[in-house]
Amino acid sequence: VQLQASGGGLVQAGGSLRLSCAASGRIFSINVMGWYRQAPGKQRELVATINSGGSTNYADSAKGRFTISRDNAKNTVYLQMNSLEPEDTAVYYCNAVAKRYIASLYEDYWGKGTQVTVSS
């Protein structure tokens, strides 16, 4: 399973960005998809997740500003980020918990990350 993220970039504080991540390859099903981020010198942290039924989970820092959504038919997850702050600057990683075959176990897959930089 390969995850390809896009949509990162440089934006001023208060601006918006929309991240996309498409899963491809041999996929039987995807349970949870989500976004994590890692700022310089910090550990990777959860931003938001969404399961196949549409239930979502957000970090406190993302609530009210970010919206995660998913297109199951396209195996794609999105993250709409509004009211961005310099503290949101990080590399954003896409994650999928997926199984490749009906008999497989669910496993974690990660994309390479996309840089989001918010200037003050």
mmCIF file of C-alpha atoms in Angstrom:
data_model
loop_
_atom_site.group_PDB
_atom_site.id
_atom_site.type_symbol
_atom_site.label_atom_id
_atom_site.label_comp_id
_atom_site.label_asym_id
_atom_site.label_seq_id
_atom_site.Cartn_x
_atom_site.Cartn_y
_atom_site.Cartn_z
ATOM 1 C CA VAL A 1 0.000 0.000 0.000
ATOM 2 C CA GLN A 2 1.448 3.353 -1.040
ATOM 3 C CA LEU A 3 0.279 6.690 0.296
ATOM 4 C CA GLN A 4 0.865 9.855 -1.695
ATOM 5 C CA ALA A 5 0.234 13.144 0.065
ATOM 6 C CA SER A 6 -0.071 16.528 -1.583
ATOM 7 C CA GLY A 7 -1.245 20.045 -0.850
ATOM 8 C CA GLY A 8 1.389 21.318 1.540
ATOM 9 C CA GLY A 9 3.065 24.668 1.112
ATOM 10 C CA LEU A 10 3.745 28.080 2.559
ATOM 11 C CA VAL A 11 0.852 30.168 3.850
ATOM 12 C CA GLN A 12 0.448 33.230 6.029
ATOM 13 C CA ALA A 13 -1.074 33.005 9.478
ATOM 14 C CA GLY A 14 -4.837 32.943 9.234
ATOM 15 C CA GLY A 15 -4.749 31.270 5.844
ATOM 16 C CA SER A 16 -5.950 27.868 4.695
ATOM 17 C CA LEU A 17 -4.542 24.763 3.070
ATOM 18 C CA ARG A 18 -6.099 21.504 1.969
ATOM 19 C CA LEU A 19 -4.061 18.317 2.152
ATOM 20 C CA SER A 20 -4.916 15.214 0.164
ATOM 21 C CA CYS A 21 -3.621 11.681 0.479
ATOM 22 C CA ALA A 22 -4.413 8.875 -1.919
ATOM 23 C CA ALA A 23 -3.779 5.224 -1.125
ATOM 24 C CA SER A 24 -2.868 2.913 -3.973
ATOM 25 C CA GLY A 25 -1.591 -0.571 -4.609
ATOM 26 C CA ARG A 26 -3.035 -3.842 -3.451
ATOM 27 C CA ILE A 27 -5.796 -2.880 -1.017
ATOM 28 C CA PHE A 28 -8.589 -5.048 0.291
ATOM 29 C CA SER A 29 -9.906 -2.555 2.801
ATOM 30 C CA ILE A 30 -8.873 0.495 4.759
ATOM 31 C CA ASN A 31 -10.118 0.905 8.303
ATOM 32 C CA VAL A 32 -8.743 4.184 9.600
ATOM 33 C CA MET A 33 -7.072 6.992 7.689
ATOM 34 C CA GLY A 34 -5.516 9.974 9.340
ATOM 35 C CA TRP A 35 -3.034 12.778 9.523
ATOM 36 C CA TYR A 36 -0.130 13.186 11.895
ATOM 37 C CA ARG A 37 2.487 15.919 12.054
ATOM 38 C CA GLN A 38 6.012 16.371 13.272
ATOM 39 C CA ALA A 39 7.559 19.752 13.986
ATOM 40 C CA PRO A 40 11.342 20.176 14.229
ATOM 41 C CA GLY A 41 12.642 18.791 17.504
ATOM 42 C CA LYS A 42 9.286 17.340 18.473
ATOM 43 C CA GLN A 43 7.672 13.934 18.355
ATOM 44 C CA ARG A 44 5.126 12.987 15.752
ATOM 45 C CA GLU A 45 1.627 13.750 16.985
ATOM 46 C CA LEU A 46 -1.922 12.988 15.961
ATOM 47 C CA VAL A 47 -3.830 15.649 14.066
ATOM 48 C CA ALA A 48 -7.022 13.845 13.046
ATOM 49 C CA THR A 49 -8.335 10.426 12.062
ATOM 50 C CA ILE A 50 -11.429 9.130 10.321
ATOM 51 C CA ASN A 51 -12.684 5.574 10.100
ATOM 52 C CA SER A 52 -14.465 3.860 7.244
ATOM 53 C CA GLY A 53 -17.824 4.773 8.726
ATOM 54 C CA GLY A 54 -16.972 8.460 8.899
ATOM 55 C CA SER A 55 -16.359 8.798 12.622
ATOM 56 C CA THR A 56 -13.677 11.363 13.319
ATOM 57 C CA ASN A 57 -11.183 12.116 16.061
ATOM 58 C CA TYR A 58 -9.240 15.358 16.433
ATOM 59 C CA ALA A 59 -6.360 16.596 18.507
ATOM 60 C CA ASP A 60 -7.372 19.485 20.739
ATOM 61 C CA SER A 61 -5.154 21.792 18.682
ATOM 62 C CA ALA A 62 -7.113 20.906 15.527
ATOM 63 C CA LYS A 63 -10.654 21.107 16.841
ATOM 64 C CA GLY A 64 -12.668 23.922 15.310
ATOM 65 C CA ARG A 65 -10.005 24.738 12.702
ATOM 66 C CA PHE A 66 -9.303 21.506 10.814
ATOM 67 C CA THR A 67 -11.739 19.146 9.115
ATOM 68 C CA ILE A 68 -10.874 15.625 8.037
ATOM 69 C CA SER A 69 -12.908 13.885 5.361
ATOM 70 C CA ARG A 70 -12.633 10.791 3.251
ATOM 71 C CA ASP A 71 -13.665 9.403 -0.110
ATOM 72 C CA ASN A 72 -13.824 5.652 0.357
ATOM 73 C CA ALA A 73 -14.333 4.984 -3.346
ATOM 74 C CA LYS A 74 -11.060 6.774 -4.108
ATOM 75 C CA ASN A 75 -9.175 5.582 -0.995
ATOM 76 C CA THR A 76 -8.395 9.220 -0.355
ATOM 77 C CA VAL A 77 -8.354 11.278 2.814
ATOM 78 C CA TYR A 78 -8.399 15.061 3.027
ATOM 79 C CA LEU A 79 -7.498 17.588 5.680
ATOM 80 C CA GLN A 80 -8.947 21.071 5.354
ATOM 81 C CA MET A 81 -6.927 23.397 7.553
ATOM 82 C CA ASN A 82 -8.278 26.857 8.299
ATOM 83 C CA SER A 83 -7.083 29.671 10.566
ATOM 84 C CA LEU A 84 -3.552 28.327 10.360
ATOM 85 C CA GLU A 85 -1.058 29.439 12.978
ATOM 86 C CA PRO A 86 2.765 29.408 12.966
ATOM 87 C CA GLU A 87 2.525 26.588 15.533
ATOM 88 C CA ASP A 88 0.970 24.418 12.827
ATOM 89 C CA THR A 89 4.270 24.424 10.921
ATOM 90 C CA ALA A 90 5.356 20.808 10.556
ATOM 91 C CA VAL A 91 5.726 17.918 8.181
ATOM 92 C CA TYR A 92 2.294 16.327 7.832
ATOM 93 C CA TYR A 93 2.141 12.575 7.378
ATOM 94 C CA CYS A 94 -0.728 10.541 6.021
ATOM 95 C CA ASN A 95 -1.521 7.233 7.711
ATOM 96 C CA ALA A 96 -3.740 4.322 6.758
ATOM 97 C CA VAL A 97 -4.612 1.187 8.677
ATOM 98 C CA ALA A 98 -5.260 -1.251 5.871
ATOM 99 C CA LYS A 99 -5.254 -4.852 4.838
ATOM 100 C CA ARG A 100 -3.967 -5.948 1.463
ATOM 101 C CA TYR A 101 -5.871 -9.227 1.227
ATOM 102 C CA ILE A 102 -8.967 -10.663 2.852
ATOM 103 C CA ALA A 103 -6.815 -12.950 5.024
ATOM 104 C CA SER A 104 -4.283 -10.259 5.940
ATOM 105 C CA LEU A 105 -4.065 -8.449 9.215
ATOM 106 C CA TYR A 106 -4.562 -4.719 9.330
ATOM 107 C CA GLU A 107 -1.229 -2.906 9.207
ATOM 108 C CA ASP A 108 -0.024 0.680 9.494
ATOM 109 C CA TYR A 109 1.104 2.430 6.329
ATOM 110 C CA TRP A 110 2.686 5.871 6.123
ATOM 111 C CA GLY A 111 3.197 8.421 3.406
ATOM 112 C CA LYS A 112 6.425 10.387 3.003
ATOM 113 C CA GLY A 113 5.010 13.604 4.379
ATOM 114 C CA THR A 114 4.281 17.037 3.051
ATOM 115 C CA GLN A 115 5.692 20.260 4.493
ATOM 116 C CA VAL A 116 3.318 22.882 5.838
ATOM 117 C CA THR A 117 4.883 26.214 6.767
ATOM 118 C CA VAL A 118 2.836 29.013 8.322
ATOM 119 C CA SER A 119 4.481 32.422 8.442
ATOM 120 C CA SER A 120 3.572 35.050 11.036
#
